[in-house]
Amino acid sequence: MTTSIPVDVPDALAASYSKSQGAAGRAWVAALPGLAAGFLDRWALRRDGPARHGMASLVLPVIRADGTGAVLRLQRPTEENAGVVTGLRVWNGDGVVRLLDHDPDTGTTLLERLDASRPLSSVPDDGEALRILAGLLARLVAVPAPGGLRRLADVAAAMLDQTPGAVPALRDPAERRLVRTCASAVAELVGEPGDRLLHWDLHYDNVLAGRREPWLAIDPEPLAGDPGFDLLPALDNRWEEVVATGDVPRAVLRRFDVLTEALALDRRRATGWTLGRVLQNALWDIQDGETALHPAQVAIATALLDGQTRRGAGPRA
Ligand SMILES: Nc1ncnc2c1ncn2[C@@H]1O[C@H](COP(=O)(O)OP(=O)(O)O)[C@@H](O)[C@H]1O
Ligand SMILES: [Mg+2]
């Protein structure tokens, strides 16, 4: 079966690949329509509505030969997304989109269709959205990681290796100190990197309304590690709403409380691994040529460090 609707690559997706992966990204985008057409044919799929996309993947709503809806998802394979199929198989649809088929050579997946018009970001109340996200995240990270996934232990060790060479690129001495503090926190925890199956990118646009469950996670980049490393995407999304509260540290700590309570995490460890996530973002930004940190990253790290000093390791006030 073939489709007559040509596969157009959205400009924003093409631009994202060109920016992040240069010539190799442009070549992958150029080949994408042919790749998509090949899978539509091979898996006997009919197009069913306009394409969706994020920064990394093209997602085509399709109808399978048996008449059920699904989506065909194409993404250039990277180290980060190498564990998608392993993760989706282990979670087996529990709190997360179901995997229907996949191609190991290209990383292409056929997924259960969810309601793309209703991401969790469309829930107006930030507190309610966060509680839903926290509930899903708690279920996902309760699962032990299978073998063969990339490991936080290795990710953390590589970050610690890179930090001394990267930090001088930051213009502001306070930011250089902050990144070194994040690295010290990671150095303290690197010996206990955890062994849970992490999603790594659970923000509000990576949760969609479903039928068999009200909300389901999509777009995991699985790794094995400590659940504390999974909190940052829920802390820095809808950032304008954090700023609009007029008390950024308080709003950050409130989000952190909701997440650590839902996941029953030790706050010190969760703080340390969240600082690790700030470190990871900082290193990527520096690699991309940035000379300053994102204000949200600075604000989150500062709020957690100050919160830790104020509260100490004891029970919360
Ligand atoms: N299972 C699905 N059902 C319906 N729409 C989906 C599904 N998976 C992804 N989408 C749509 O495609 C977009 C991009 O998919 P996503 O997996 O988040 O890729 P990216 O890594 O590019 O963010 C989503 O924001 C959503 O609009
Ligand atoms: Mg996404």
mmCIF file of C-alpha atoms and ligand atoms in Angstrom:
data_model
loop_
_atom_site.group_PDB
_atom_site.id
_atom_site.type_symbol
_atom_site.label_atom_id
_atom_site.label_comp_id
_atom_site.label_asym_id
_atom_site.label_seq_id
_atom_site.Cartn_x
_atom_site.Cartn_y
_atom_site.Cartn_z
ATOM 1 C CA MET A 1 0.000 0.000 0.000
ATOM 2 C CA THR A 2 1.313 3.468 -0.787
ATOM 3 C CA THR A 3 0.173 6.899 0.187
ATOM 4 C CA SER A 4 -0.435 9.765 -2.178
ATOM 5 C CA ILE A 5 0.166 12.494 0.429
ATOM 6 C CA PRO A 6 3.810 13.586 0.116
ATOM 7 C CA VAL A 7 5.762 13.685 3.355
ATOM 8 C CA ASP A 8 6.879 17.278 3.966
ATOM 9 C CA VAL A 9 9.462 17.954 6.626
ATOM 10 C CA PRO A 10 8.303 20.875 8.807
ATOM 11 C CA ASP A 11 10.700 23.851 8.578
ATOM 12 C CA ALA A 12 11.188 23.969 12.354
ATOM 13 C CA LEU A 13 12.298 20.328 12.446
ATOM 14 C CA ALA A 14 14.707 20.859 9.545
ATOM 15 C CA ALA A 15 16.122 23.969 11.267
ATOM 16 C CA SER A 16 16.514 22.094 14.558
ATOM 17 C CA TYR A 17 18.528 19.314 12.876
ATOM 18 C CA SER A 18 20.646 21.768 10.940
ATOM 19 C CA LYS A 19 21.468 23.703 14.114
ATOM 20 C CA SER A 20 22.161 20.732 16.361
ATOM 21 C CA GLN A 21 23.767 18.287 13.923
ATOM 22 C CA GLY A 22 25.045 20.375 11.007
ATOM 23 C CA ALA A 23 25.655 18.652 7.671
ATOM 24 C CA ALA A 24 24.802 15.192 9.023
ATOM 25 C CA GLY A 25 21.483 16.556 10.325
ATOM 26 C CA ARG A 26 20.693 18.192 6.970
ATOM 27 C CA ALA A 27 21.471 14.957 5.140
ATOM 28 C CA TRP A 28 19.156 13.011 7.442
ATOM 29 C CA VAL A 29 16.357 15.550 6.889
ATOM 30 C CA ALA A 30 16.859 15.359 3.117
ATOM 31 C CA ALA A 31 16.425 11.588 3.257
ATOM 32 C CA LEU A 32 13.462 11.741 5.666
ATOM 33 C CA PRO A 33 10.562 11.842 3.137
ATOM 34 C CA GLY A 34 11.934 8.726 1.444
ATOM 35 C CA LEU A 35 12.481 6.996 4.779
ATOM 36 C CA ALA A 36 8.920 7.785 5.888
ATOM 37 C CA ALA A 37 7.415 6.632 2.581
ATOM 38 C CA GLY A 38 9.359 3.374 2.887
ATOM 39 C CA PHE A 39 7.889 2.638 6.335
ATOM 40 C CA LEU A 40 4.352 3.611 5.304
ATOM 41 C CA ASP A 41 4.682 1.007 2.610
ATOM 42 C CA ARG A 42 6.478 -1.664 4.631
ATOM 43 C CA TRP A 43 4.083 -1.502 7.584
ATOM 44 C CA ALA A 44 0.969 -1.049 5.374
ATOM 45 C CA LEU A 45 0.004 2.328 6.842
ATOM 46 C CA ARG A 46 -2.289 5.047 5.497
ATOM 47 C CA ARG A 47 -1.694 8.697 6.369
ATOM 48 C CA ASP A 48 -4.384 10.155 8.594
ATOM 49 C CA GLY A 49 -4.000 13.873 9.132
ATOM 50 C CA PRO A 50 -1.204 16.407 9.383
ATOM 51 C CA ALA A 51 2.276 15.562 10.619
ATOM 52 C CA ARG A 52 3.377 16.512 14.120
ATOM 53 C CA HIS A 53 6.889 17.109 15.274
ATOM 54 C CA GLY A 54 9.090 18.184 18.145
ATOM 55 C CA MET A 55 12.744 19.207 17.978
ATOM 56 C CA ALA A 56 13.889 15.695 17.110
ATOM 57 C CA SER A 57 11.176 13.614 15.516
ATOM 58 C CA LEU A 58 8.634 13.598 12.723
ATOM 59 C CA VAL A 59 5.374 11.965 13.815
ATOM 60 C CA LEU A 60 2.814 10.918 11.195
ATOM 61 C CA PRO A 61 -0.714 9.933 12.287
ATOM 62 C CA VAL A 62 -1.567 6.743 10.390
ATOM 63 C CA ILE A 63 -4.193 3.999 10.084
ATOM 64 C CA ARG A 64 -2.990 0.399 10.158
ATOM 65 C CA ALA A 65 -4.277 -2.323 7.876
ATOM 66 C CA ASP A 66 -6.632 -3.502 10.652
ATOM 67 C CA GLY A 67 -8.213 -0.029 10.792
ATOM 68 C CA THR A 68 -6.693 1.063 14.122
ATOM 69 C CA GLY A 69 -5.011 4.440 14.558
ATOM 70 C CA ALA A 70 -1.291 4.705 15.309
ATOM 71 C CA VAL A 71 1.601 7.094 14.718
ATOM 72 C CA LEU A 72 4.779 6.525 12.733
ATOM 73 C CA ARG A 73 7.681 8.220 14.514
ATOM 74 C CA LEU A 74 11.007 8.901 12.804
ATOM 75 C CA GLN A 75 14.041 10.268 14.590
ATOM 76 C CA ARG A 76 17.748 10.249 13.771
ATOM 77 C CA PRO A 77 19.371 7.664 16.068
ATOM 78 C CA THR A 78 21.609 9.166 18.768
ATOM 79 C CA GLU A 79 23.291 7.954 21.934
ATOM 80 C CA GLU A 80 20.458 9.548 23.948
ATOM 81 C CA ASN A 81 17.565 7.881 22.138
ATOM 82 C CA ALA A 82 19.240 4.493 21.663
ATOM 83 C CA GLY A 83 17.272 3.016 24.589
ATOM 84 C CA VAL A 84 13.760 4.020 23.464
ATOM 85 C CA VAL A 85 12.670 0.578 22.324
ATOM 86 C CA THR A 86 14.195 -1.158 25.361
ATOM 87 C CA GLY A 87 12.487 1.299 27.698
ATOM 88 C CA LEU A 88 9.086 1.151 26.012
ATOM 89 C CA ARG A 89 9.199 -2.656 26.053
ATOM 90 C CA VAL A 90 10.008 -2.837 29.745
ATOM 91 C CA TRP A 91 7.336 -0.278 30.700
ATOM 92 C CA ASN A 92 4.936 -2.191 28.450
ATOM 93 C CA GLY A 93 2.375 0.603 28.222
ATOM 94 C CA ASP A 94 2.169 1.157 31.979
ATOM 95 C CA GLY A 95 1.955 4.955 32.207
ATOM 96 C CA VAL A 96 3.585 5.305 28.801
ATOM 97 C CA VAL A 97 2.721 5.018 25.109
ATOM 98 C CA ARG A 98 2.636 1.462 23.750
ATOM 99 C CA LEU A 99 5.202 0.294 21.208
ATOM 100 C CA LEU A 100 3.523 -1.474 18.255
ATOM 101 C CA ASP A 101 6.491 -2.082 15.959
ATOM 102 C CA HIS A 102 10.012 -0.837 15.396
ATOM 103 C CA ASP A 103 12.969 -0.947 13.056
ATOM 104 C CA PRO A 104 16.292 -1.404 14.851
ATOM 105 C CA ASP A 105 18.375 -0.038 11.956
ATOM 106 C CA THR A 106 16.794 3.416 11.786
ATOM 107 C CA GLY A 107 15.192 3.731 15.241
ATOM 108 C CA THR A 108 11.796 4.197 13.566
ATOM 109 C CA THR A 109 8.843 3.252 15.754
ATOM 110 C CA LEU A 110 5.144 2.613 15.301
ATOM 111 C CA LEU A 111 3.314 3.781 18.421
ATOM 112 C CA GLU A 112 -0.161 3.713 19.862
ATOM 113 C CA ARG A 113 -2.029 6.895 18.838
ATOM 114 C CA LEU A 114 -2.701 9.332 21.663
ATOM 115 C CA ASP A 115 -4.490 12.683 21.595
ATOM 116 C CA ALA A 116 -1.847 15.128 20.337
ATOM 117 C CA SER A 117 -4.334 18.000 20.676
ATOM 118 C CA ARG A 118 -4.309 17.496 24.460
ATOM 119 C CA PRO A 119 -0.784 17.606 25.872
ATOM 120 C CA LEU A 120 -0.490 18.043 29.634
ATOM 121 C CA SER A 121 0.715 21.596 28.898
ATOM 122 C CA SER A 122 -2.901 22.395 27.951
ATOM 123 C CA VAL A 123 -4.057 21.834 31.548
ATOM 124 C CA PRO A 124 -4.276 25.444 32.737
ATOM 125 C CA ASP A 125 -3.575 24.864 36.420
ATOM 126 C CA ASP A 126 0.167 24.358 36.883
ATOM 127 C CA GLY A 127 -0.310 22.629 40.237
ATOM 128 C CA GLU A 128 -2.734 20.098 38.799
ATOM 129 C CA ALA A 129 -0.512 19.455 35.760
ATOM 130 C CA LEU A 130 2.494 18.940 38.024
ATOM 131 C CA ARG A 131 0.649 16.450 40.231
ATOM 132 C CA ILE A 132 -0.361 14.439 37.153
ATOM 133 C CA LEU A 133 3.200 14.505 35.825
ATOM 134 C CA ALA A 134 4.634 13.557 39.218
ATOM 135 C CA GLY A 135 2.234 10.608 39.481
ATOM 136 C CA LEU A 136 3.309 9.303 36.076
ATOM 137 C CA LEU A 137 6.988 9.843 36.789
ATOM 138 C CA ALA A 138 6.690 7.968 40.087
ATOM 139 C CA ARG A 139 5.311 4.942 38.236
ATOM 140 C CA LEU A 140 7.916 5.063 35.471
ATOM 141 C CA VAL A 141 10.946 5.326 37.751
ATOM 142 C CA ALA A 142 9.663 2.603 40.093
ATOM 143 C CA VAL A 143 10.722 0.091 37.437
ATOM 144 C CA PRO A 144 14.244 -1.394 37.649
ATOM 145 C CA ALA A 145 16.329 -0.654 34.560
ATOM 146 C CA PRO A 146 17.104 -3.613 32.317
ATOM 147 C CA GLY A 147 20.683 -4.262 31.187
ATOM 148 C CA GLY A 148 22.080 -2.667 28.061
ATOM 149 C CA LEU A 149 20.889 0.905 28.644
ATOM 150 C CA ARG A 150 23.258 3.841 28.939
ATOM 151 C CA ARG A 151 23.962 4.415 32.622
ATOM 152 C CA LEU A 152 23.895 7.536 34.744
ATOM 153 C CA ALA A 153 27.154 6.276 36.274
ATOM 154 C CA ASP A 154 28.881 6.771 32.903
ATOM 155 C CA VAL A 155 27.050 9.995 32.072
ATOM 156 C CA ALA A 156 28.062 11.476 35.445
ATOM 157 C CA ALA A 157 31.694 10.373 35.161
ATOM 158 C CA ALA A 158 31.938 11.917 31.675
ATOM 159 C CA MET A 159 30.455 15.196 32.965
ATOM 160 C CA LEU A 160 33.013 15.346 35.770
ATOM 161 C CA ASP A 161 35.797 14.817 33.224
ATOM 162 C CA GLN A 162 34.516 17.629 31.006
ATOM 163 C CA THR A 163 33.781 20.212 33.695
ATOM 164 C CA PRO A 164 37.293 21.647 34.314
ATOM 165 C CA GLY A 165 37.882 22.286 30.602
ATOM 166 C CA ALA A 166 34.414 23.722 29.991
ATOM 167 C CA VAL A 167 33.861 26.091 32.924
ATOM 168 C CA PRO A 168 36.365 28.821 31.848
ATOM 169 C CA ALA A 169 34.123 29.529 28.830
ATOM 170 C CA LEU A 170 31.528 31.115 31.154
ATOM 171 C CA ARG A 171 31.960 34.883 31.417
ATOM 172 C CA ASP A 172 30.448 35.418 34.850
ATOM 173 C CA PRO A 173 32.614 34.191 37.782
ATOM 174 C CA ALA A 174 29.460 33.505 39.823
ATOM 175 C CA GLU A 175 28.237 31.163 37.097
ATOM 176 C CA ARG A 176 31.625 29.445 36.983
ATOM 177 C CA ARG A 177 31.384 28.887 40.751
ATOM 178 C CA LEU A 178 27.827 27.598 40.439
ATOM 179 C CA VAL A 179 28.767 25.032 37.805
ATOM 180 C CA ARG A 180 31.720 23.867 39.926
ATOM 181 C CA THR A 181 29.346 23.507 42.885
ATOM 182 C CA CYS A 182 27.042 21.378 40.726
ATOM 183 C CA ALA A 183 30.036 19.218 39.768
ATOM 184 C CA SER A 184 30.988 18.776 43.458
ATOM 185 C CA ALA A 185 27.455 17.604 44.207
ATOM 186 C CA VAL A 186 27.709 15.048 41.400
ATOM 187 C CA ALA A 187 31.159 13.936 42.598
ATOM 188 C CA GLU A 188 29.620 13.122 45.994
ATOM 189 C CA LEU A 189 26.908 10.969 44.424
ATOM 190 C CA VAL A 190 28.716 9.353 41.525
ATOM 191 C CA GLY A 191 29.457 6.237 43.583
ATOM 192 C CA GLU A 192 25.710 5.599 44.036
ATOM 193 C CA PRO A 193 24.280 6.288 40.596
ATOM 194 C CA GLY A 194 21.028 4.321 41.024
ATOM 195 C CA ASP A 195 19.462 1.573 38.953
ATOM 196 C CA ARG A 196 15.937 2.668 37.988
ATOM 197 C CA LEU A 197 14.538 3.052 34.497
ATOM 198 C CA LEU A 198 14.534 6.822 33.913
ATOM 199 C CA HIS A 199 12.538 8.708 31.261
ATOM 200 C CA TRP A 200 14.993 11.636 31.200
ATOM 201 C CA ASP A 201 12.689 14.139 29.419
ATOM 202 C CA LEU A 202 9.314 14.159 31.161
ATOM 203 C CA HIS A 203 7.988 17.685 30.653
ATOM 204 C CA TYR A 204 4.385 18.713 30.010
ATOM 205 C CA ASP A 205 4.550 18.375 26.225
ATOM 206 C CA ASN A 206 5.797 14.813 26.591
ATOM 207 C CA VAL A 207 2.564 13.735 28.297
ATOM 208 C CA LEU A 208 -0.530 13.288 26.100
ATOM 209 C CA ALA A 209 -4.141 12.422 26.863
ATOM 210 C CA GLY A 210 -4.957 8.781 26.187
ATOM 211 C CA ARG A 211 -7.995 6.511 26.255
ATOM 212 C CA ARG A 212 -6.857 3.536 28.308
ATOM 213 C CA GLU A 213 -5.367 5.958 30.840
ATOM 214 C CA PRO A 214 -6.172 9.659 31.156
ATOM 215 C CA TRP A 215 -2.522 10.623 30.583
ATOM 216 C CA LEU A 216 0.432 8.772 29.117
ATOM 217 C CA ALA A 217 4.105 9.658 28.729
ATOM 218 C CA ILE A 218 5.777 9.808 25.299
ATOM 219 C CA ASP A 219 9.275 10.553 24.026
ATOM 220 C CA PRO A 220 11.502 8.824 26.607
ATOM 221 C CA GLU A 221 15.282 8.839 26.304
ATOM 222 C CA PRO A 222 15.822 6.017 28.781
ATOM 223 C CA LEU A 223 18.801 5.558 30.982
ATOM 224 C CA ALA A 224 19.547 3.586 34.153
ATOM 225 C CA GLY A 225 19.994 5.726 37.220
ATOM 226 C CA ASP A 226 18.736 7.627 40.243
ATOM 227 C CA PRO A 227 15.203 9.110 39.926
ATOM 228 C CA GLY A 228 16.569 12.426 41.215
ATOM 229 C CA PHE A 229 18.117 12.854 37.764
ATOM 230 C CA ASP A 230 14.606 12.850 36.248
ATOM 231 C CA LEU A 231 13.145 15.945 37.942
ATOM 232 C CA LEU A 232 14.582 18.908 36.050
ATOM 233 C CA PRO A 233 12.257 18.880 33.013
ATOM 234 C CA ALA A 234 9.331 19.266 35.424
ATOM 235 C CA LEU A 235 11.075 22.082 37.289
ATOM 236 C CA ASP A 236 11.993 24.301 34.355
ATOM 237 C CA ASN A 237 8.984 23.924 32.089
ATOM 238 C CA ARG A 238 6.238 26.583 32.118
ATOM 239 C CA TRP A 239 8.987 28.793 33.466
ATOM 240 C CA GLU A 240 7.040 32.002 32.790
ATOM 241 C CA GLU A 241 4.535 30.799 35.403
ATOM 242 C CA VAL A 242 7.308 30.345 37.957
ATOM 243 C CA VAL A 243 8.524 33.869 37.229
ATOM 244 C CA ALA A 244 4.969 35.240 37.369
ATOM 245 C CA THR A 245 4.573 34.070 40.989
ATOM 246 C CA GLY A 246 6.978 36.863 41.980
ATOM 247 C CA ASP A 247 8.943 34.482 44.231
ATOM 248 C CA VAL A 248 11.015 32.210 42.017
ATOM 249 C CA PRO A 249 12.881 30.271 44.762
ATOM 250 C CA ARG A 250 9.643 29.524 46.576
ATOM 251 C CA ALA A 251 7.903 28.370 43.383
ATOM 252 C CA VAL A 252 10.885 26.155 42.455
ATOM 253 C CA LEU A 253 10.951 24.582 45.918
ATOM 254 C CA ARG A 254 7.208 24.017 45.814
ATOM 255 C CA ARG A 255 7.580 22.086 42.554
ATOM 256 C CA PHE A 256 10.545 20.202 44.011
ATOM 257 C CA ASP A 257 8.428 19.272 47.075
ATOM 258 C CA VAL A 258 5.600 17.902 44.953
ATOM 259 C CA LEU A 259 8.009 15.809 42.892
ATOM 260 C CA THR A 260 10.147 14.477 45.738
ATOM 261 C CA GLU A 261 7.051 13.594 47.751
ATOM 262 C CA ALA A 262 5.349 11.807 44.845
ATOM 263 C CA LEU A 263 8.535 9.843 44.137
ATOM 264 C CA ALA A 264 9.382 9.372 47.851
ATOM 265 C CA LEU A 265 12.903 10.660 47.248
ATOM 266 C CA ASP A 266 15.556 11.650 49.714
ATOM 267 C CA ARG A 267 15.749 15.441 49.253
ATOM 268 C CA ARG A 268 19.520 15.719 49.513
ATOM 269 C CA ARG A 269 20.127 13.115 46.846
ATOM 270 C CA ALA A 270 17.395 14.570 44.662
ATOM 271 C CA THR A 271 18.996 17.991 45.061
ATOM 272 C CA GLY A 272 22.417 16.620 44.115
ATOM 273 C CA TRP A 273 21.171 14.842 40.998
ATOM 274 C CA THR A 274 19.097 17.846 39.947
ATOM 275 C CA LEU A 275 22.283 19.930 40.200
ATOM 276 C CA GLY A 276 23.784 17.197 38.001
ATOM 277 C CA ARG A 277 21.117 17.902 35.436
ATOM 278 C CA VAL A 278 21.895 21.626 35.586
ATOM 279 C CA LEU A 279 25.538 20.668 35.023
ATOM 280 C CA GLN A 280 24.571 18.568 32.009
ATOM 281 C CA ASN A 281 22.639 21.466 30.454
ATOM 282 C CA ALA A 282 25.517 23.851 31.192
ATOM 283 C CA LEU A 283 28.046 21.572 29.503
ATOM 284 C CA TRP A 284 25.840 21.208 26.429
ATOM 285 C CA ASP A 285 25.320 24.968 26.201
ATOM 286 C CA ILE A 286 29.047 25.606 26.503
ATOM 287 C CA GLN A 287 29.685 23.000 23.813
ATOM 288 C CA ASP A 288 27.239 24.920 21.595
ATOM 289 C CA GLY A 289 29.309 28.078 22.085
ATOM 290 C CA GLU A 290 27.264 29.759 24.854
ATOM 291 C CA THR A 291 29.165 31.865 27.375
ATOM 292 C CA ALA A 292 26.344 32.275 29.913
ATOM 293 C CA LEU A 293 23.893 29.914 31.595
ATOM 294 C CA HIS A 294 20.144 30.065 31.051
ATOM 295 C CA PRO A 295 18.531 32.153 33.816
ATOM 296 C CA ALA A 296 16.103 29.339 34.681
ATOM 297 C CA GLN A 297 18.998 26.943 35.258
ATOM 298 C CA VAL A 298 20.765 29.431 37.530
ATOM 299 C CA ALA A 299 17.539 30.109 39.423
ATOM 300 C CA ILE A 300 16.783 26.414 39.973
ATOM 301 C CA ALA A 301 20.302 25.539 41.128
ATOM 302 C CA THR A 302 20.405 28.551 43.440
ATOM 303 C CA ALA A 303 16.969 27.853 44.927
ATOM 304 C CA LEU A 304 17.879 24.227 45.650
ATOM 305 C CA LEU A 305 21.275 25.084 47.141
ATOM 306 C CA ASP A 306 19.823 27.842 49.347
ATOM 307 C CA GLY A 307 16.894 25.597 50.279
ATOM 308 C CA GLN A 308 19.301 22.874 51.315
ATOM 309 C CA THR A 309 21.348 25.232 53.459
ATOM 310 C CA ARG A 310 18.230 26.617 55.152
ATOM 311 C CA ARG A 311 16.609 23.290 55.770
ATOM 312 C CA GLY A 312 19.732 21.214 56.327
ATOM 313 C CA ALA A 313 19.323 17.468 56.156
ATOM 314 C CA GLY A 314 16.626 17.466 58.817
ATOM 315 C CA PRO A 315 12.866 17.264 58.455
ATOM 316 C CA ARG A 316 11.199 19.967 56.442
ATOM 317 C CA ALA A 317 9.739 22.990 58.193
HETATM 318 N N1 LIG B 1 1.785 8.450 20.343
HETATM 319 C C1 LIG B 1 1.453 9.645 19.842
HETATM 320 N N2 LIG B 1 0.177 9.933 19.501
HETATM 321 C C2 LIG B 1 -0.154 11.151 18.992
HETATM 322 N N3 LIG B 1 0.724 12.151 18.799
HETATM 323 C C3 LIG B 1 2.016 11.930 19.123
HETATM 324 C C4 LIG B 1 2.449 10.680 19.673
HETATM 325 N N4 LIG B 1 3.769 10.748 19.906
HETATM 326 C C5 LIG B 1 4.144 11.990 19.532
HETATM 327 N N5 LIG B 1 3.099 12.720 19.079
HETATM 328 C C6 LIG B 1 3.121 14.128 18.599
HETATM 329 O O1 LIG B 1 4.381 14.391 18.003
HETATM 330 C C7 LIG B 1 5.110 15.383 18.760
HETATM 331 C C8 LIG B 1 6.592 15.053 18.769
HETATM 332 O O2 LIG B 1 6.785 13.765 19.325
HETATM 333 P P1 LIG B 1 7.891 13.464 20.431
HETATM 334 O O3 LIG B 1 7.937 11.987 20.592
HETATM 335 O O4 LIG B 1 7.643 14.263 21.651
HETATM 336 O O5 LIG B 1 9.239 13.916 19.694
HETATM 337 P P2 LIG B 1 10.370 15.036 19.998
HETATM 338 O O6 LIG B 1 11.527 14.260 20.534
HETATM 339 O O7 LIG B 1 10.658 15.618 18.675
HETATM 340 O O8 LIG B 1 9.801 15.997 20.991
HETATM 341 C C9 LIG B 1 4.445 15.384 20.125
HETATM 342 O O9 LIG B 1 4.626 16.612 20.787
HETATM 343 C C10 LIG B 1 2.995 15.104 19.758
HETATM 344 O O10 LIG B 1 2.359 16.293 19.269
HETATM 345 MG MG MG B 2 8.803 15.595 22.738
#
